[in-house]
Coordinates of C-alpha atoms in Angstrom, one line a residue:
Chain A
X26 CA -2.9 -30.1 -5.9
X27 CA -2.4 -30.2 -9.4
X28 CA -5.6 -28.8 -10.6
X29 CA -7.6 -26.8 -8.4
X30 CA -11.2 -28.2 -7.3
X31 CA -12.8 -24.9 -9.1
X32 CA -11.5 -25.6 -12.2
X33 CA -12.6 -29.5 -12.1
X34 CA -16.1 -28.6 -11.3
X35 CA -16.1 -26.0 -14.3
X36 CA -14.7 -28.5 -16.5
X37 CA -17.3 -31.3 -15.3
X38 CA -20.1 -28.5 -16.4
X39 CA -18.8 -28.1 -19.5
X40 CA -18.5 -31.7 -20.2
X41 CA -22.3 -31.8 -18.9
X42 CA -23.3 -28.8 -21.6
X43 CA -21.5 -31.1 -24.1
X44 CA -23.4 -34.1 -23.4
X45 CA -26.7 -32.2 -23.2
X46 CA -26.6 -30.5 -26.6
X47 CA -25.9 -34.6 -27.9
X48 CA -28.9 -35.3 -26.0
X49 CA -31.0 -32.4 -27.7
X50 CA -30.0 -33.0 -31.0
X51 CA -30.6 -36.6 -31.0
X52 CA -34.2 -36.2 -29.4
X53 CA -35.2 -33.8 -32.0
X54 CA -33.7 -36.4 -34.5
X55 CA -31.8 -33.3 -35.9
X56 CA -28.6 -34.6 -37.9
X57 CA -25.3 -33.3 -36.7
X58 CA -22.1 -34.8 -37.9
X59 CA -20.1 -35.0 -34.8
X60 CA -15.6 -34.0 -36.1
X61 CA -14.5 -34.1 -32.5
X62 CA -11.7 -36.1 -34.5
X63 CA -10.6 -33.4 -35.8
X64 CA -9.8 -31.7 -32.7
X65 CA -6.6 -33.7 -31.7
X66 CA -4.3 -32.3 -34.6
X67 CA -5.8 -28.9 -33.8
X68 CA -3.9 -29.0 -30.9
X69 CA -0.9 -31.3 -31.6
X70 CA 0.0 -33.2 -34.6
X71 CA 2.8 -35.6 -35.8
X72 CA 4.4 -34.8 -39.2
X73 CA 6.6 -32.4 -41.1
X74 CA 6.2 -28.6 -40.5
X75 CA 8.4 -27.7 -43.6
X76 CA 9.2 -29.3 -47.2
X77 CA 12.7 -29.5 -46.0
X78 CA 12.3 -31.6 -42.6
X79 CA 12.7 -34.6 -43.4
X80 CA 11.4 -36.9 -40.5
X81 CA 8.1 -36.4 -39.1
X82 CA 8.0 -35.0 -35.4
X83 CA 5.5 -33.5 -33.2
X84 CA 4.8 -30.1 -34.1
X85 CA 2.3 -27.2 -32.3
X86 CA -1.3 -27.4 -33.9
X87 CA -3.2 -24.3 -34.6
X88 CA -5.0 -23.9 -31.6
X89 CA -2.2 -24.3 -29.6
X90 CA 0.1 -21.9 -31.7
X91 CA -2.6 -19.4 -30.6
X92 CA -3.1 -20.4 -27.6
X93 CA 0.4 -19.3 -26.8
X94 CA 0.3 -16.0 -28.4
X95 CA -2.4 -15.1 -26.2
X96 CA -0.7 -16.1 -23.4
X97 CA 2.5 -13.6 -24.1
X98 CA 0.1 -11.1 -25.5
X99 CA -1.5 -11.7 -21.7
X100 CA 1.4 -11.4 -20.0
X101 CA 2.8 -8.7 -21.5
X102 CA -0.6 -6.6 -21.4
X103 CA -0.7 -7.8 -17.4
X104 CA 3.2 -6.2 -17.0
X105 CA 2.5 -2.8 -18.3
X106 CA -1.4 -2.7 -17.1
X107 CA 0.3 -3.0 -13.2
X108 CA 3.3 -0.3 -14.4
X109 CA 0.6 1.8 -15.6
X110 CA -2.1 1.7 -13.0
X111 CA 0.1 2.2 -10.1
X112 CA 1.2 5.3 -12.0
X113 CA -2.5 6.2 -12.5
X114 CA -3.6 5.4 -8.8
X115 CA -0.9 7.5 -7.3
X116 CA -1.1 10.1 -9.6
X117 CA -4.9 10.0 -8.0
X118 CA -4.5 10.4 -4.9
X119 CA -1.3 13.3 -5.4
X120 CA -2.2 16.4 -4.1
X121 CA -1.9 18.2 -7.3
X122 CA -5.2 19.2 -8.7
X123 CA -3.7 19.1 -12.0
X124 CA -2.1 15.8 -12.0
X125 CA -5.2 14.7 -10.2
X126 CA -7.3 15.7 -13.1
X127 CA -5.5 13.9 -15.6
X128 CA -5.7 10.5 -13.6
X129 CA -9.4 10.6 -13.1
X130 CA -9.8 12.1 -17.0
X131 CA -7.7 9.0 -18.2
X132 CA -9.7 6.7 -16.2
X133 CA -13.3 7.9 -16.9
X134 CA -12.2 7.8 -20.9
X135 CA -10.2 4.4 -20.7
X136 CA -13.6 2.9 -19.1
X137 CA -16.6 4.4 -20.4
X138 CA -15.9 3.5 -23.8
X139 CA -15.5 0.0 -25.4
X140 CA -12.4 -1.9 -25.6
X141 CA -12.9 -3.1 -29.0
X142 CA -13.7 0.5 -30.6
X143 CA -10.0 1.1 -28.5
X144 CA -8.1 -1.2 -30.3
X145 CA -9.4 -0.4 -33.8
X146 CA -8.3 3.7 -32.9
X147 CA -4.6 2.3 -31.4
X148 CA -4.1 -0.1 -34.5
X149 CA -5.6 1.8 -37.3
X150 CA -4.3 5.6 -36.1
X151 CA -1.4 5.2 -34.0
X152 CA -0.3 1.8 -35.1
X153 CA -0.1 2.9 -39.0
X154 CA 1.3 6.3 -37.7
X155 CA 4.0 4.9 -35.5
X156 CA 4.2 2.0 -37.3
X157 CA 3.2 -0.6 -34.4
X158 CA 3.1 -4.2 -35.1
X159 CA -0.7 -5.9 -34.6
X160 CA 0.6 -7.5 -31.5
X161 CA 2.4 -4.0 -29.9
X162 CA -1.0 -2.3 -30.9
X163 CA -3.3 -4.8 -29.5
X164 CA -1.0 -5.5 -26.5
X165 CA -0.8 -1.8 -26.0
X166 CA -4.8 -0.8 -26.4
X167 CA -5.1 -4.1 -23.6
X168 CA -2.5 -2.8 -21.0
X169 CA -4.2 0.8 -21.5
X170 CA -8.2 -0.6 -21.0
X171 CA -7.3 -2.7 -18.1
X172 CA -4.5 0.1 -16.6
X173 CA -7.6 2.0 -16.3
X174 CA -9.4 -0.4 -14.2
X175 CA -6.1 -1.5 -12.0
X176 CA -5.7 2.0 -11.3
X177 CA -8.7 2.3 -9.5
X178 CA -8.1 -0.8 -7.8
X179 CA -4.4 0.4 -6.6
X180 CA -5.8 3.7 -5.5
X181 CA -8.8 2.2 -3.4
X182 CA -5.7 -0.4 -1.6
X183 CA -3.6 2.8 -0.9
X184 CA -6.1 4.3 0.9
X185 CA -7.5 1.7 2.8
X186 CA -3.6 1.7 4.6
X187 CA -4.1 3.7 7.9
X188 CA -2.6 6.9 7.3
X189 CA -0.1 6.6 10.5
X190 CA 1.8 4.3 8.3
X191 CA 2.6 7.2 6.0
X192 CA 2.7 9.5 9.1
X193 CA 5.1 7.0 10.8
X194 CA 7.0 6.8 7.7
X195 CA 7.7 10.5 7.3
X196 CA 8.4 11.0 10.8
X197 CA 11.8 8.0 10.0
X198 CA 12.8 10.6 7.5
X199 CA 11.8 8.8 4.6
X200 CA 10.5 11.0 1.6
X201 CA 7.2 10.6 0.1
X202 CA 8.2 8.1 -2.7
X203 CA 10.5 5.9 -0.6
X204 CA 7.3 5.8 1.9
X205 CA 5.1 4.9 -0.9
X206 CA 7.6 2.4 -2.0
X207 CA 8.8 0.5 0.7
X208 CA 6.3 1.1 3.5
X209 CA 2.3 1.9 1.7
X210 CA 3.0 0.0 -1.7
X211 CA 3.6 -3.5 0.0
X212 CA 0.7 -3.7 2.1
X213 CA -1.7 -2.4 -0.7
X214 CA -0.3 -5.0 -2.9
X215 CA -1.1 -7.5 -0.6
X216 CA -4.9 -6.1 0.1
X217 CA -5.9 -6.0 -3.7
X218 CA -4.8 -9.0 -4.9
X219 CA -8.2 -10.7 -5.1
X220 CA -9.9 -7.8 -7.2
X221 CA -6.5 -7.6 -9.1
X222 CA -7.0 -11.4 -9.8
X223 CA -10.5 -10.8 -11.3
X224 CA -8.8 -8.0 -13.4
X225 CA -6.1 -10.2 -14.7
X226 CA -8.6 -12.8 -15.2
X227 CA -10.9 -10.5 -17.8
X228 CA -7.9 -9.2 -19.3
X229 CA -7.6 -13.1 -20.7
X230 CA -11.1 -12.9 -22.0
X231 CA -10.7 -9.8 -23.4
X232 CA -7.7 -10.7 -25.3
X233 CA -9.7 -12.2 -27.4
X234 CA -10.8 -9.0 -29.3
X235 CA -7.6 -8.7 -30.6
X236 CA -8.6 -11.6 -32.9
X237 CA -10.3 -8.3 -34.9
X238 CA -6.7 -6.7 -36.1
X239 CA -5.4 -10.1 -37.1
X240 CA -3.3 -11.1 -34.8
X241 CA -3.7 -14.3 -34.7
X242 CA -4.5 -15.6 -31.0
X243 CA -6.1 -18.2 -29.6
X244 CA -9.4 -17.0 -30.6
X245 CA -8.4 -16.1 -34.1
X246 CA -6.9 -19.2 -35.3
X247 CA -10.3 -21.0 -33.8
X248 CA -12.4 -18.9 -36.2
X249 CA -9.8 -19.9 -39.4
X250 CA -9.9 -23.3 -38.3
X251 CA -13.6 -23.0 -38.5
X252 CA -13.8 -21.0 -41.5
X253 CA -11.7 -25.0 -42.5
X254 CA -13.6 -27.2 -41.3
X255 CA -17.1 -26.0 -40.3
X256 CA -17.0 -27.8 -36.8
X257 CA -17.9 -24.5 -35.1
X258 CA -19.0 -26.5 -32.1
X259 CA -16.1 -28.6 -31.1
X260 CA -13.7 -25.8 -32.0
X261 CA -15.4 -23.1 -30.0
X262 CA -15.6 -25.2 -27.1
X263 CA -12.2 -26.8 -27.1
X264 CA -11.3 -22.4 -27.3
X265 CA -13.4 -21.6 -24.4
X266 CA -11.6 -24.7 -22.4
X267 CA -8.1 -23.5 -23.5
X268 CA -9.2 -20.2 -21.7
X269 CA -10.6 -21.8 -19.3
X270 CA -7.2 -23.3 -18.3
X271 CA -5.2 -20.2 -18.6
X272 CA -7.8 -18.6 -16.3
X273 CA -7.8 -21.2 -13.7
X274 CA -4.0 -21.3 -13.6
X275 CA -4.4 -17.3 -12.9
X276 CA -6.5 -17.7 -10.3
X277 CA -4.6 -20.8 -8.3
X278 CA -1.3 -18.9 -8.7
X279 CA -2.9 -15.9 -7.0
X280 CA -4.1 -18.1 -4.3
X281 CA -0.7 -19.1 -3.8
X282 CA 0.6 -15.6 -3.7
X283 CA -2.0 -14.9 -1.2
X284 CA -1.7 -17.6 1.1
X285 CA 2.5 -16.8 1.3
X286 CA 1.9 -13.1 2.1
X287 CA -0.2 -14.0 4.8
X288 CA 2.5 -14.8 7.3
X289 CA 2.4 -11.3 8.6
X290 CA -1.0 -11.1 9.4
Chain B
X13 CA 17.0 23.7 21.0
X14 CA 13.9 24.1 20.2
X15 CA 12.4 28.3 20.2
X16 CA 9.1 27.9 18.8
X17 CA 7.2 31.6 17.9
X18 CA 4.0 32.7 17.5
X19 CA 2.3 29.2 16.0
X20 CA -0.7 29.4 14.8
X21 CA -2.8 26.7 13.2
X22 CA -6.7 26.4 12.4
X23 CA -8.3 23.0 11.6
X24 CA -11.5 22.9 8.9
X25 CA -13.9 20.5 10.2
X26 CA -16.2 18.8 7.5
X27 CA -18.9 21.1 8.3
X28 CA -16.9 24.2 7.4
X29 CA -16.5 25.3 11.2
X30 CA -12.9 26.3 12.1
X31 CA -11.1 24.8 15.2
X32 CA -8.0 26.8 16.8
X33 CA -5.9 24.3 17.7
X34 CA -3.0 26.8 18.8
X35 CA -3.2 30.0 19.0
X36 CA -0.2 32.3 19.5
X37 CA 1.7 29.6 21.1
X38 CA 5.0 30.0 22.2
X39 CA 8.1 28.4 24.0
X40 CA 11.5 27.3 24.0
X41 CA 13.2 23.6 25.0
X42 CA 16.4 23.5 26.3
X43 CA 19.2 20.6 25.5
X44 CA 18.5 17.3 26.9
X45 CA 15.0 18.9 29.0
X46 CA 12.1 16.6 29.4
X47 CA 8.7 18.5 29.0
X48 CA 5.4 16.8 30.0
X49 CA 2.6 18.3 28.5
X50 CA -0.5 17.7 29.4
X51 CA -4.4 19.0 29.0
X52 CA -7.8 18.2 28.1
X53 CA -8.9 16.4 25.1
X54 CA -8.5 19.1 21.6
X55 CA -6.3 21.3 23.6
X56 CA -4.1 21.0 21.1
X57 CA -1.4 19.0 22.5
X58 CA -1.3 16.3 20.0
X59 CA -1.1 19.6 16.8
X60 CA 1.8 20.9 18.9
X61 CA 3.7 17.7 18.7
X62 CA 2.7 16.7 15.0
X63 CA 3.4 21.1 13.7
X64 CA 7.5 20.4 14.9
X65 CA 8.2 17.6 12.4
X66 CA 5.7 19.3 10.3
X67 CA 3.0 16.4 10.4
X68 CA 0.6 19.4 9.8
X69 CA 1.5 22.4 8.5
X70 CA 1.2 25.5 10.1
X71 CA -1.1 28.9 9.6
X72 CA 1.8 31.2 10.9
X73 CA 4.9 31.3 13.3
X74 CA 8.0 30.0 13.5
X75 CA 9.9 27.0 14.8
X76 CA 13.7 27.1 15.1
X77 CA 15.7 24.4 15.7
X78 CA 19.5 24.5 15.6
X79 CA 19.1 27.6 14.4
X80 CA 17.3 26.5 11.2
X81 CA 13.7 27.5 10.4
X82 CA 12.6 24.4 9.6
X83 CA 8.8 26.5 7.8
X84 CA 10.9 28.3 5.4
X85 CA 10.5 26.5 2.5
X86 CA 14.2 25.6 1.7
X87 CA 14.4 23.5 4.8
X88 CA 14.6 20.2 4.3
X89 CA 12.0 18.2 5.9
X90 CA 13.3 14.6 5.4
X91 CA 16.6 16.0 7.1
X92 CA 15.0 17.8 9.7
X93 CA 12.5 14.4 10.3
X94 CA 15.5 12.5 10.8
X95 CA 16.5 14.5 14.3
X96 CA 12.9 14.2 15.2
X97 CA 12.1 10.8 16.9
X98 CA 8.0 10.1 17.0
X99 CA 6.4 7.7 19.0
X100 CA 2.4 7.1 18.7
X101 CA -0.1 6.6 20.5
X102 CA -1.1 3.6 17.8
X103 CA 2.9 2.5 17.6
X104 CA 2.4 2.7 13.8
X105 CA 4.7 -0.2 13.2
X106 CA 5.0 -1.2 9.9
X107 CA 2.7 -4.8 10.1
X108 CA 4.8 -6.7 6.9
X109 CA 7.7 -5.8 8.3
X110 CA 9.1 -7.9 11.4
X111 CA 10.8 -6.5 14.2
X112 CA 14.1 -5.8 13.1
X113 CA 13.6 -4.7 10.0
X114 CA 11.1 -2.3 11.6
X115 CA 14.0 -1.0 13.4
X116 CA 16.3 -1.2 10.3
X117 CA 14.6 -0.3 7.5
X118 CA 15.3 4.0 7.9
X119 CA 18.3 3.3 8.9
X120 CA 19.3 1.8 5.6
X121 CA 17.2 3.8 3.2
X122 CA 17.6 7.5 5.0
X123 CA 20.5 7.4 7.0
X124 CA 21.9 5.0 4.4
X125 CA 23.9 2.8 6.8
X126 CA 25.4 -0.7 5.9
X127 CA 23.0 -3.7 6.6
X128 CA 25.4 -5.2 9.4
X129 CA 25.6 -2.3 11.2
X130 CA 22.2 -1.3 10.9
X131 CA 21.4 -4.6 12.2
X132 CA 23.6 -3.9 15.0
X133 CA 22.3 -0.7 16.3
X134 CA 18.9 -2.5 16.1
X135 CA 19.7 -5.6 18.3
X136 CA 20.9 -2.9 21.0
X137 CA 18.2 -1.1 20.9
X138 CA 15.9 -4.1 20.8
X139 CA 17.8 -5.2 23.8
X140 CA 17.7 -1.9 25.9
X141 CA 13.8 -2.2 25.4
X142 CA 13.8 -5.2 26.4
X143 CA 12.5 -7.3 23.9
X144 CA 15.4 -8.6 21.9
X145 CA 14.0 -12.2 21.8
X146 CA 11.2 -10.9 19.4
X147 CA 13.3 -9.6 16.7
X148 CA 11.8 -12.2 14.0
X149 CA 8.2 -11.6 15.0
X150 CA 5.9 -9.6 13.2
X151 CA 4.5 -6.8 14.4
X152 CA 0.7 -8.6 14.8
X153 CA 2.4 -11.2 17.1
X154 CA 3.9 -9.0 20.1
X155 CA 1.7 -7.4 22.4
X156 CA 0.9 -3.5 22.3
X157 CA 3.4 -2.9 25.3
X158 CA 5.9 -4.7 23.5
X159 CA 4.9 -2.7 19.8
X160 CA 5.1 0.3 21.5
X161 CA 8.4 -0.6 22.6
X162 CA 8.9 -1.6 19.2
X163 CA 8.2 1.6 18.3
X164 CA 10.8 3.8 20.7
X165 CA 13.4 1.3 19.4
X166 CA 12.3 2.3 15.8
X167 CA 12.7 6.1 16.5
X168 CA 15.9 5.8 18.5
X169 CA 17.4 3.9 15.7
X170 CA 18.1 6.9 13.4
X171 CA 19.7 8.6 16.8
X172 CA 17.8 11.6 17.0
X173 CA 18.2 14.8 18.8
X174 CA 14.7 14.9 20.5
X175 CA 12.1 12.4 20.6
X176 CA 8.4 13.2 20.8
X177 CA 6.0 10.9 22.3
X178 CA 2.2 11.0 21.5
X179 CA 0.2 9.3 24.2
X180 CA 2.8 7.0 23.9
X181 CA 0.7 4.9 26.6
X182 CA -2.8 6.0 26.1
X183 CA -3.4 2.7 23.8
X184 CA -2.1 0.3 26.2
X185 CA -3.8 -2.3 28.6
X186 CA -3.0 -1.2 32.2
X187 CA -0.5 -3.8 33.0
X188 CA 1.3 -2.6 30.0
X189 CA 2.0 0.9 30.8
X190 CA 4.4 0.4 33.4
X191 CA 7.1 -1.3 30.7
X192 CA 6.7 1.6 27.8
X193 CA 7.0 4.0 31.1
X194 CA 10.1 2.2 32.6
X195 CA 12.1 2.9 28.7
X196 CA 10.7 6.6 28.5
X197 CA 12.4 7.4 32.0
X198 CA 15.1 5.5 30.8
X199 CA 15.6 7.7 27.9
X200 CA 14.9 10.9 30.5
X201 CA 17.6 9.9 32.9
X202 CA 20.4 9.4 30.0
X203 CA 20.0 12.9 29.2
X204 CA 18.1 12.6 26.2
X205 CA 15.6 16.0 25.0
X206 CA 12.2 14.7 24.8
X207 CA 8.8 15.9 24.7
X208 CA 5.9 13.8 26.1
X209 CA 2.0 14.7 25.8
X210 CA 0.9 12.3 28.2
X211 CA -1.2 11.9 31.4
X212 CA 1.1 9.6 33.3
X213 CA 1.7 12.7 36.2
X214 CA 4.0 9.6 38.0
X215 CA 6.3 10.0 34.9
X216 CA 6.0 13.7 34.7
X217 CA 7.1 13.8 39.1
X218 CA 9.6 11.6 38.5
X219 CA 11.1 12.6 35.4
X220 CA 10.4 15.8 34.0
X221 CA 12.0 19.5 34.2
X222 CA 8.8 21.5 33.1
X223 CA 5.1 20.6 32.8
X224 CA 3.3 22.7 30.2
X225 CA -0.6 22.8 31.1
X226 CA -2.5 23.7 27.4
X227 CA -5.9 24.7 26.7
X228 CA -7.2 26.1 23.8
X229 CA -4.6 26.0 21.7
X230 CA -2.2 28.4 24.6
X231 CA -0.1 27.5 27.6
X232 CA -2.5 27.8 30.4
X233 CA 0.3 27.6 33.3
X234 CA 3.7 25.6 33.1
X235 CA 6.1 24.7 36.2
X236 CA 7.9 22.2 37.4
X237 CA 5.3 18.8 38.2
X238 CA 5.7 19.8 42.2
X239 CA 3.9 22.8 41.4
X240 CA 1.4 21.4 39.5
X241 CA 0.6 19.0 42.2
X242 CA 0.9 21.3 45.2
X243 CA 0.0 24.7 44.2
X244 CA -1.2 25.0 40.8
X245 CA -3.0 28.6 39.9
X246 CA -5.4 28.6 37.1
X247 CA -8.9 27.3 37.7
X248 CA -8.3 25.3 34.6
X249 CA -5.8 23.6 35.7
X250 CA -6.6 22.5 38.9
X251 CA -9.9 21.6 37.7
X252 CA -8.5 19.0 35.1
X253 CA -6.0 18.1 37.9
X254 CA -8.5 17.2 39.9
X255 CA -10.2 15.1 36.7
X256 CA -7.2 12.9 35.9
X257 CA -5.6 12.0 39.1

């Protein structure tokens, strides 16, 4: 399985939505002139990068050049958003009022406000005032707004673990943090990785905001190629099917993940 | 071994009502002793058990073992845990684990022995059990008799001084109670100190130097299991006597 059936099906509908909006526009005799041609060297294109190569090769087109920022930015936002909300859903559940206090504050700010008045605040304050590049800022506000969110995930997996695992697990000796780690942590993991999944999954879509600090993802060098060419159709579709294939490899590498922890059950 | 002093302990149930689940409760286990006790359902048996390795936490009192208070708050729990073997009533195995690394896993982490011969006290164990063919299976995959089993092998593993056992068979299918039994008197005979809430009074007749009767949160009556089967005192007692056997 190369592709999952999912992500055919989705593909198929958008390849349907395509074809209908031809239909539309040709059946109210509206005019459109059609660039999909234009789309190819968007993506890749064969020819000199610099005045100083000589030979032509084949080079990454604009889309694609974003399309692989916002897969680090993604990745690197999905690394510390896991770091981060374990913290937060431990610090959750500790029996410290105080440390308690400041998970649940963190998490109620982090979530009731919108991501995209976060990321002006972490770029325009503490970006200019630490001196943050766009892509540590807008990494940063991303990890932050879905470390939020992951928290509460982690905490709701720890405590659907029976607590005679912790119980049996203090009773071998083992302190609280080696408990956590090697006997409570595991088994969480395992529960919550559909939810987390869906997390990881919006944290994609949501990357996209970052287009608004200039950093120049996926979804930003769609707009400028726009802005070029005024095919706004063909390039905002061929955008939302580059997502579309980052999200579907999310969600069949989960599946994976899934189906090899299962050997325990 | 053991002098435990003047415990008290009060649960909060969710409708603010307070349970006494011991209540001045007092005694004293000897080197390699086996104590049954036994007694109706929230006598406070289970409290008793879970108050030594500090499971719960206590109101008041004291519990001296080795001649270390282990409620003063320098004691180290994690060290004082590791003497303290604990069975369950619901084995408590850990399920993404298999077997022997069940068995393993506090030895290397607490007791911070080398992997081979971790694994070595492990296959011993797993073979004094009896079920040293399953060492690869998970948890999920053995029978409760067999987890349970599991689960002595587990405690024994760190070599403690006393183990504890929990209604070590109250979980089990009938035809499984003999085999967890059959390792517990084991244990007994080899000279090891335990301490066994259970209702097994076959165990406690064969097996056992004391039988403590609870109720309330106190020791009702305690003797040796021929008394408690010929001539027991309290009202109490016999009547639960006369419930479980």
């Amino acid at each position: 399985m190369v592709f999952g059936k999912r992500s055919i099906i989705t593909l198929a509908v958008l390849a349907v939505i395509i074809g209908w909006v031809y239909y539309f526009l040709t059946a109210r005799g509206i005019t459109y002139i059609w660039h999909w041609e234009q789309i190819p060297q968007l993506l890749f294109y064969h020819g000199t990068k610099t005045a100083a190569e000589t030979t032509p090769s084949w080079h990454l087109g604009v889309l694609m050049i974003g399309f692989v920022l916002t897969v680090k930015i993604s990745i690197v936002a999905i690394i510390f958003a896991v770091i981060l909300g374990t913290i937060v859903g431990i610090c959750r559940l500790s029996s410290e009022p105080i440390t308690r206090a400041i998970s649940i504050a963190f998490v109620e700010l982090i979530r009731n406000t919108p991501l995209l008045v976060q990321i002006y605040i972490i770029y325009f304050f503490a970006g200019s005032m630490l001196r943050l590049s766009a892509f540590a800022a807008g990494t940063a506000a991303l990890a932050i707004f879905e470390g939020a969110y992951v928290g509460e995930i982690v905490r709701a997996g720890i405590q659907s673990i029976h607590k005679g695992q912790m119980e049996a697990a203090r009773s071998l000796g083992m302190s609280y943090a080696k408990a956590m780690r090697y006997i409570i942590l595991p088994q969480a993991f395992k529960r919550i990785i559909p939810p987390l999944a869906g997390q990881f999954i919006s944290l994609v879509k949501d990357s996209s905001l970052v287009s608004v600090i200039a950093l120049a993802d996926l979804m930003f060098q769609g707009q400028q190629a726009v802005a070029r060419t005024y095919s706004a159709f063909e390039i905002y579709f061929t955008v939302a099917a580059l997502y579309l294939v980052m999200t579907s490899i999310l969600s069949m590498a989960t599946q994976y993940i899934e189906r090899r922890l299962a050997v325990s059950d | 071994m053991i002098r435990v002093n003047h415990l008290y302990k009060t649960f909060k149930t969710p409708n603010r009502r307070e349970v006494k689940a011991l209540v001045d409760f007092s005694t004293h286990i000897k080197k390699g002793e086996v104590v049954v006790i036994i007694g109706p359902s929230g006598s406070g048996k289970s409290t008793f058990l879970r108050c030594l390795n500090r499971l719960e936490e206590v109101d008041s009192g004291e519990i001296i073992i080795d001649g270390q208070n282990i409620l003063e708050k320098k004691a180290d729990i994690n060290k004082v845990r590791e003497e303290l073997g604990m069975v369950f009533q619901h084995f408590n195995l850990f399920p993404h684990k298999t077997v022997l690394e069940n068995v393993t896993l506090a030895q290397l982490i607490v007791r911070k022995r080398d992997k081979e011969k971790a694994t070595k006290i492990a296959r011993d164990l797993l073979e004094k059990v009896g079920i040293a063919d399953k060492e690869s299976a998970y948890p999920s995959q053995l029978s409760g008799g067999q987890q349970q089993r599991v689960a002595i092998a587990r405690a024994l593993a760190m070599q403690p001084k006393i183990m504890m056992f929990d209604e070590a068979t109250s979980a089990l299918d009938p035809e499984m109670i003999g085999e967890v039994l059959d390792v517990m008197k084991t244990l007994a005979r080899e000279g090891m100190t335990m301490l066994a809430v259970t209702h097994e009074m076959g165990f406690a007749r064969e097996v056992s130097d004391r039988v403590i009767f609870m109720d309330g949160g106190q020791i009702v009556e305690e003797g040796t299991a021929e008394h408690f089967f010929q001539n027991p005192e309290h009202e109490r007692t016999k009547l639960f006597l006369s419930q479980i056997l």
